[in-house]
PDB file of C-alpha atoms and ligand atoms in Angstrom:
ATOM      1  CA  MET C1056      -7.397   8.495  23.273  1.00 43.00           C
ATOM      2  CA  ASN C1057      -8.570   7.283  19.396  1.00 47.00           C
ATOM      3  CA  GLY C1058     -11.814   8.479  18.435  1.00 45.00           C
ATOM      4  CA  PRO C1059     -14.193   6.550  15.848  1.00 50.00           C
ATOM      5  CA  ALA C1060     -12.334   5.186  12.896  1.00 48.00           C
ATOM      6  CA  SER C1061     -12.724   7.773  10.674  1.00 54.00           C
ATOM      7  CA  ASP C1062     -11.423  10.351  13.012  1.00 75.00           C
ATOM      8  CA  LEU C1063      -7.715   8.459  12.882  1.00 89.00           C
ATOM      9  CA  GLY C1064      -5.772   9.781   9.958  1.00 95.00           C
ATOM     10  CA  PHE C1065      -2.889   8.165   8.483  1.00 97.00           C
ATOM     11  CA  SER C1066      -0.818  10.422  10.614  1.00 97.00           C
ATOM     12  CA  ALA C1067      -1.496   8.409  13.150  1.00 97.00           C
ATOM     13  CA  LEU C1068       0.761   5.871  11.878  1.00 98.00           C
ATOM     14  CA  LEU C1069       3.892   8.178  12.444  1.00 98.00           C
ATOM     15  CA  GLU C1070       4.149   7.506  15.912  1.00 98.00           C
ATOM     16  CA  ALA C1071       5.917   4.029  14.811  1.00 98.00           C
ATOM     17  CA  HIS C1072       9.182   6.512  14.138  1.00 98.00           C
ATOM     18  CA  ALA C1073      10.198   7.509  17.875  1.00 98.00           C
ATOM     19  CA  ALA C1074      10.088   3.917  18.750  1.00 98.00           C
ATOM     20  CA  ILE C1075      12.032   2.563  15.626  1.00 98.00           C
ATOM     21  CA  ASP C1076      15.287   4.930  15.875  1.00 98.00           C
ATOM     22  CA  ASP C1077      14.832   4.195  19.537  1.00 98.00           C
ATOM     23  CA  ALA C1078      15.802   0.647  19.150  1.00 98.00           C
ATOM     24  CA  LEU C1079      18.284   1.452  17.038  1.00 98.00           C
ATOM     25  CA  LEU C1080      19.919   3.674  19.043  1.00 98.00           C
ATOM     26  CA  LEU C1081      19.622   1.085  21.666  1.00 98.00           C
ATOM     27  CA  HIS C1082      21.390  -1.401  19.442  1.00 98.00           C
ATOM     28  CA  GLU C1083      24.193   1.133  19.430  1.00 98.00           C
ATOM     29  CA  GLU C1084      24.399   1.511  22.958  1.00 98.00           C
ATOM     30  CA  ALA C1085      25.252  -2.069  22.910  1.00 98.00           C
ATOM     31  CA  LEU C1086      27.982  -1.781  20.009  1.00 98.00           C
ATOM     32  CA  LEU C1087      29.520   1.023  22.543  1.00 97.00           C
ATOM     33  CA  LEU C1088      29.428  -1.662  25.429  1.00 97.00           C
ATOM     34  CA  LEU C1089      31.124  -3.973  22.809  1.00 97.00           C
ATOM     35  CA  ASP C1090      28.149  -6.677  23.718  1.00 98.00           C
ATOM     36  CA  VAL C1091      27.643  -8.223  20.366  1.00 98.00           C
ATOM     37  CA  GLU C1092      25.043 -10.850  20.993  1.00 98.00           C
ATOM     38  CA  LEU C1093      23.106  -8.171  22.491  1.00 98.00           C
ATOM     39  CA  ALA C1094      23.970  -5.658  19.608  1.00 98.00           C
ATOM     40  CA  ILE C1095      22.817  -8.528  16.768  1.00 98.00           C
ATOM     41  CA  GLU C1096      19.879  -9.100  18.921  1.00 98.00           C
ATOM     42  CA  LEU C1097      18.530  -5.563  19.049  1.00 99.00           C
ATOM     43  CA  LEU C1098      19.260  -4.769  15.257  1.00 98.00           C
ATOM     44  CA  ALA C1099      16.943  -7.668  14.397  1.00 98.00           C
ATOM     45  CA  ALA C1100      14.038  -5.991  16.815  1.00 98.00           C
ATOM     46  CA  HIS C1101      14.635  -2.794  14.952  1.00 99.00           C
ATOM     47  CA  GLY C1102      14.902  -4.107  11.720  1.00 98.00           C
ATOM     48  CA  ARG C1103      11.368  -6.007  12.400  1.00 98.00           C
ATOM     49  CA  LEU C1104       9.885  -2.884  13.736  1.00 98.00           C
ATOM     50  CA  LEU C1105      10.766  -1.155  10.626  1.00 98.00           C
ATOM     51  CA  ALA C1106       9.614  -4.021   8.496  1.00 98.00           C
ATOM     52  CA  VAL C1107       5.948  -3.559   9.930  1.00 98.00           C
ATOM     53  CA  HIS C1108       6.174   0.201   9.514  1.00 98.00           C
ATOM     54  CA  MET C1109       7.179   0.057   5.930  1.00 98.00           C
ATOM     55  CA  ARG C1110       4.490  -2.898   5.217  1.00 98.00           C
ATOM     56  CA  HIS C1111       1.412  -0.507   6.360  1.00 98.00           C
ATOM     57  CA  GLU C1112       2.978   2.278   4.335  1.00 98.00           C
ATOM     58  CA  GLU C1113       3.601   0.594   1.274  1.00 98.00           C
ATOM     59  CA  ASP C1114       0.349  -1.502   1.278  1.00 97.00           C
ATOM     60  CA  VAL C1115      -1.985   1.325   2.543  1.00 98.00           C
ATOM     61  CA  VAL C1116      -0.410   5.084   2.857  1.00 98.00           C
ATOM     62  CA  LEU C1117       1.362   4.254  -0.744  1.00 98.00           C
ATOM     63  CA  ASP C1118      -1.566   2.614  -2.135  1.00 97.00           C
ATOM     64  CA  ALA C1119      -3.573   5.363  -1.041  1.00 97.00           C
ATOM     65  CA  PHE C1120      -1.386   8.049  -2.194  1.00 97.00           C
ATOM     66  CA  ARG C1121      -1.142   6.615  -5.891  1.00 96.00           C
ATOM     67  CA  ARG C1122      -5.050   7.881  -5.927  1.00 95.00           C
ATOM     68  CA  VAL C1123      -3.827  11.462  -5.101  1.00 93.00           C
ATOM     69  CA  PRO C1124      -3.120  14.124  -7.865  1.00 92.00           C
ATOM     70  CA  PRO C1125       0.796  13.872  -8.309  1.00 93.00           C
ATOM     71  CA  VAL C1126       2.935  16.841  -6.826  1.00 94.00           C
ATOM     72  CA  LYS C1127       6.081  16.874  -8.542  1.00 96.00           C
ATOM     73  CA  LYS C1128       8.317  16.853  -5.180  1.00 97.00           C
ATOM     74  CA  TRP C1129       6.522  13.987  -3.720  1.00 97.00           C
ATOM     75  CA  PRO C1130       6.849  11.218  -6.284  1.00 97.00           C
ATOM     76  CA  VAL C1131       5.842   7.959  -4.928  1.00 97.00           C
ATOM     77  CA  VAL C1132       9.258   6.530  -6.203  1.00 97.00           C
ATOM     78  CA  LEU C1133      10.774   9.088  -3.999  1.00 98.00           C
ATOM     79  CA  TYR C1134       9.011   6.840  -0.718  1.00 98.00           C
ATOM     80  CA  THR C1135       9.526   3.807  -2.576  1.00 98.00           C
ATOM     81  CA  GLY C1136      13.329   4.244  -3.352  1.00 98.00           C
ATOM     82  CA  GLN C1137      14.034   5.546   0.205  1.00 98.00           C
ATOM     83  CA  HIS C1138      12.700   2.186   1.782  1.00 98.00           C
ATOM     84  CA  GLU C1139      14.752   0.097  -0.945  1.00 98.00           C
ATOM     85  CA  LYS C1140      17.762   2.420   0.189  1.00 98.00           C
ATOM     86  CA  LEU C1141      17.192   1.911   4.055  1.00 98.00           C
ATOM     87  CA  LEU C1142      16.866  -1.693   3.553  1.00 98.00           C
ATOM     88  CA  TRP C1143      19.823  -2.115   1.957  1.00 98.00           C
ATOM     89  CA  HIS C1144      21.698   0.027   4.299  1.00 98.00           C
ATOM     90  CA  LEU C1145      20.091  -2.045   7.409  1.00 98.00           C
ATOM     91  CA  ALA C1146      21.622  -5.262   5.464  1.00 98.00           C
ATOM     92  CA  ARG C1147      25.127  -4.186   5.556  1.00 98.00           C
ATOM     93  CA  MET C1148      24.832  -2.937   8.685  1.00 98.00           C
ATOM     94  CA  THR C1149      23.334  -6.456  10.035  1.00 98.00           C
ATOM     95  CA  GLN C1150      26.314  -8.249   8.042  1.00 98.00           C
ATOM     96  CA  SER C1151      28.772  -6.029   9.508  1.00 98.00           C
ATOM     97  CA  THR C1152      27.295  -6.614  13.245  1.00 98.00           C
ATOM     98  CA  LEU C1153      27.372 -10.378  13.084  1.00 98.00           C
ATOM     99  CA  GLN C1154      30.940 -10.337  11.465  1.00 98.00           C
ATOM    100  CA  LEU C1155      31.918  -8.445  15.454  1.00 98.00           C
ATOM    101  CA  ARG C1156      31.451 -12.221  16.559  1.00 98.00           C
ATOM    102  CA  ALA C1157      34.872 -13.176  15.134  1.00 98.00           C
ATOM    103  CA  LEU C1158      36.539 -10.402  16.187  1.00 98.00           C
ATOM    104  CA  SER C1159      38.429  -9.561  19.718  1.00 98.00           C
ATOM    105  CA  GLY C1160      40.611  -6.541  21.554  1.00 98.00           C
ATOM    106  CA  SER C1161      41.481  -3.607  19.485  1.00 98.00           C
ATOM    107  CA  THR C1162      40.458  -5.017  16.327  1.00 98.00           C
ATOM    108  CA  LEU C1163      36.831  -5.458  17.770  1.00 98.00           C
ATOM    109  CA  ARG C1164      36.960  -1.944  18.876  1.00 98.00           C
ATOM    110  CA  ARG C1165      38.050  -0.176  15.702  1.00 98.00           C
ATOM    111  CA  ALA C1166      35.485  -2.737  13.803  1.00 98.00           C
ATOM    112  CA  ALA C1167      32.691  -1.519  16.330  1.00 98.00           C
ATOM    113  CA  ILE C1168      33.870   2.288  15.191  1.00 98.00           C
ATOM    114  CA  THR C1169      33.359   1.735  11.437  1.00 98.00           C
ATOM    115  CA  LEU C1170      29.977   0.262  12.193  1.00 98.00           C
ATOM    116  CA  LEU C1171      29.026   3.488  14.000  1.00 98.00           C
ATOM    117  CA  ASP C1172      30.123   5.594  11.109  1.00 98.00           C
ATOM    118  CA  LEU C1173      28.021   3.491   8.632  1.00 97.00           C
ATOM    119  CA  GLU C1174      25.222   3.912  11.150  1.00 98.00           C
ATOM    120  CA  ALA C1175      25.416   7.649  11.107  1.00 98.00           C
ATOM    121  CA  THR C1176      25.159   7.463   7.110  1.00 98.00           C
ATOM    122  CA  TYR C1177      22.109   5.060   8.018  1.00 98.00           C
ATOM    123  CA  LYS C1178      20.467   7.173  10.680  1.00 98.00           C
ATOM    124  CA  HIS C1179      20.638  10.795   8.232  1.00 98.00           C
ATOM    125  CA  LEU C1180      18.672   8.617   5.464  1.00 98.00           C
ATOM    126  CA  HIS C1181      15.985   7.815   8.208  1.00 98.00           C
ATOM    127  CA  GLU C1182      16.148  11.432   9.448  1.00 98.00           C
ATOM    128  CA  HIS C1183      15.584  12.761   5.558  1.00 98.00           C
ATOM    129  CA  HIS C1184      12.945  10.138   5.125  1.00 98.00           C
ATOM    130  CA  ASP C1185      10.748  10.972   8.171  1.00 98.00           C
ATOM    131  CA  GLY C1186      10.966  14.673   6.647  1.00 98.00           C
ATOM    132  CA  ALA C1187      10.000  14.046   3.140  1.00 98.00           C
ATOM    133  CA  GLU C1188       6.705  11.640   4.975  1.00 98.00           C
ATOM    134  CA  ARG C1189       5.849  14.497   7.571  1.00 98.00           C
ATOM    135  CA  GLU C1190       5.842  17.093   4.953  1.00 98.00           C
ATOM    136  CA  GLY C1191       5.012  15.580   1.582  1.00 98.00           C
ATOM    137  CA  LEU C1192       3.292  11.900   1.982  1.00 98.00           C
ATOM    138  CA  PHE C1193       1.204  12.053   5.165  1.00 98.00           C
ATOM    139  CA  PRO C1194      -0.538  15.533   4.657  1.00 97.00           C
ATOM    140  CA  LEU C1195      -0.893  14.818   1.094  1.00 97.00           C
ATOM    141  CA  VAL C1196      -3.074  11.536   2.152  1.00 97.00           C
ATOM    142  CA  ASP C1197      -4.566  13.370   4.884  1.00 96.00           C
ATOM    143  CA  HIS C1198      -6.219  16.079   3.079  1.00 95.00           C
ATOM    144  CA  GLU C1199      -7.493  14.214   0.521  1.00 94.00           C
ATOM    145  CA  ALA C1200     -11.367  13.425   1.585  1.00 90.00           C
ATOM    146  CA  THR C1201     -11.804  10.659  -1.141  1.00 93.00           C
ATOM    147  CA  LEU C1202      -9.467   8.046   0.788  1.00 94.00           C
ATOM    148  CA  GLN C1203     -11.727   7.146   3.647  1.00 94.00           C
ATOM    149  CA  ALA C1204     -11.558   3.102   2.104  1.00 95.00           C
ATOM    150  CA  TRP C1205      -7.544   3.476   2.753  1.00 96.00           C
ATOM    151  CA  ARG C1206      -8.084   5.873   6.161  1.00 96.00           C
ATOM    152  CA  ASP C1207     -10.489   3.226   7.468  1.00 95.00           C
ATOM    153  CA  ARG C1208      -7.498   0.324   7.820  1.00 96.00           C
ATOM    154  CA  VAL C1209      -5.721   2.888  10.138  1.00 97.00           C
ATOM    155  CA  PRO C1210      -6.900   1.782  13.086  1.00 97.00           C
ATOM    156  CA  ALA C1211      -6.165  -1.710  12.484  1.00 97.00           C
ATOM    157  CA  LEU C1212      -2.479  -0.807  11.425  1.00 98.00           C
ATOM    158  CA  LEU C1213      -2.345   1.143  14.104  1.00 98.00           C
ATOM    159  CA  ALA C1214      -3.142  -1.945  16.386  1.00 98.00           C
ATOM    160  CA  GLU C1215      -1.045  -3.926  14.827  1.00 98.00           C
ATOM    161  CA  TRP C1216       1.602  -2.026  14.816  1.00 98.00           C
ATOM    162  CA  ARG C1217       1.510  -1.634  18.896  1.00 98.00           C
ATOM    163  CA  ALA C1218       1.409  -5.231  19.074  1.00 98.00           C
ATOM    164  CA  ALA C1219       4.837  -5.793  17.199  1.00 98.00           C
ATOM    165  CA  LEU C1220       6.188  -3.101  19.501  1.00 98.00           C
ATOM    166  CA  GLN C1221       4.529  -4.540  22.419  1.00 98.00           C
ATOM    167  CA  ALA C1222       6.168  -8.022  21.110  1.00 98.00           C
ATOM    168  CA  GLU C1223       9.814  -6.364  21.860  1.00 98.00           C
ATOM    169  CA  GLU C1224       9.224  -4.422  25.136  1.00 98.00           C
ATOM    170  CA  LEU C1225      10.461  -7.656  26.845  1.00 98.00           C
ATOM    171  CA  LEU C1226      13.920  -7.439  25.172  1.00 98.00           C
ATOM    172  CA  PHE C1227      14.104  -3.685  25.169  1.00 98.00           C
ATOM    173  CA  ALA C1228      13.361  -3.903  29.138  1.00 98.00           C
ATOM    174  CA  ALA C1229      16.343  -6.776  29.358  1.00 98.00           C
ATOM    175  CA  ALA C1230      18.602  -4.857  27.360  1.00 98.00           C
ATOM    176  CA  ARG C1231      18.266  -1.597  28.980  1.00 98.00           C
ATOM    177  CA  GLY C1232      19.316  -3.487  32.278  1.00 98.00           C
ATOM    178  CA  ARG C1233      22.163  -5.650  31.445  1.00 98.00           C
ATOM    179  CA  LEU C1234      23.527  -2.652  29.214  1.00 98.00           C
ATOM    180  CA  ASP C1235      23.554  -0.448  32.889  1.00 97.00           C
ATOM    181  CA  SER C1236      25.022  -3.334  34.796  1.00 97.00           C
ATOM    182  CA  ARG C1237      27.700  -3.853  32.019  1.00 96.00           C
ATOM    183  CA  ALA C1238      28.360   0.166  32.222  1.00 96.00           C
ATOM    184  CA  ALA C1239      28.042   0.343  35.813  1.00 96.00           C
ATOM    185  CA  ARG C1240      30.857  -2.473  35.592  1.00 95.00           C
ATOM    186  CA  LEU C1241      33.500  -0.713  33.313  1.00 91.00           C
ATOM    187  CA  ASN C1242      33.031   2.574  35.550  1.00 90.00           C
ATOM    188  CA  GLY C1243      33.774   0.569  38.571  1.00 88.00           C
ATOM    189  CA  ALA C1244      30.794   1.150  40.298  1.00 71.00           C
TER     190      ALA C1244
HETATM  191 FE1  LIG J 732       7.137   6.323   8.339  1.00 55.05          FE
HETATM  192 FE1  LIG J 733       8.331   4.952   5.014  1.00 55.05          FE
END
């Protein structure tokens, strides 16, 4: 599927976004079913995947982007600032998810609703960030011919990303099974 190293653009790294979003949704499924331990594990997995992708962007893509003539609408600081903001929200969500352990009954259910509200803001930030990367950062670095040395690192980064995702697949598969049976029990099936 992949061509030689030189043919693979920076944009190939954007495949990470869907998987990162999906891990978060799986965590929210666990929240919805009040499976607190699973929700904690899945949020951690989402965070690990996000960390790998952000490292690739900051070490290589943004490093390359600093060599592109500046475009007013898309400054480097926009992207680094969005990353910081996402990580700040994620830390808050992680703390709130851990706090669910101490709760039960209606208190637990209402705390889960509050957490889902908090996560809605985080999901909007992701959506906004995805748009800014697809419209600004990635096309700009992909269209700059002088960045070949950075572009040549993309296949290795992509392989590293896919290995990181693969490392979470067992957890995701087990989580899907566990959530399906929990939901079936709730529905009296
Ligand atoms: Fe990204
Ligand atoms: Fe990013």
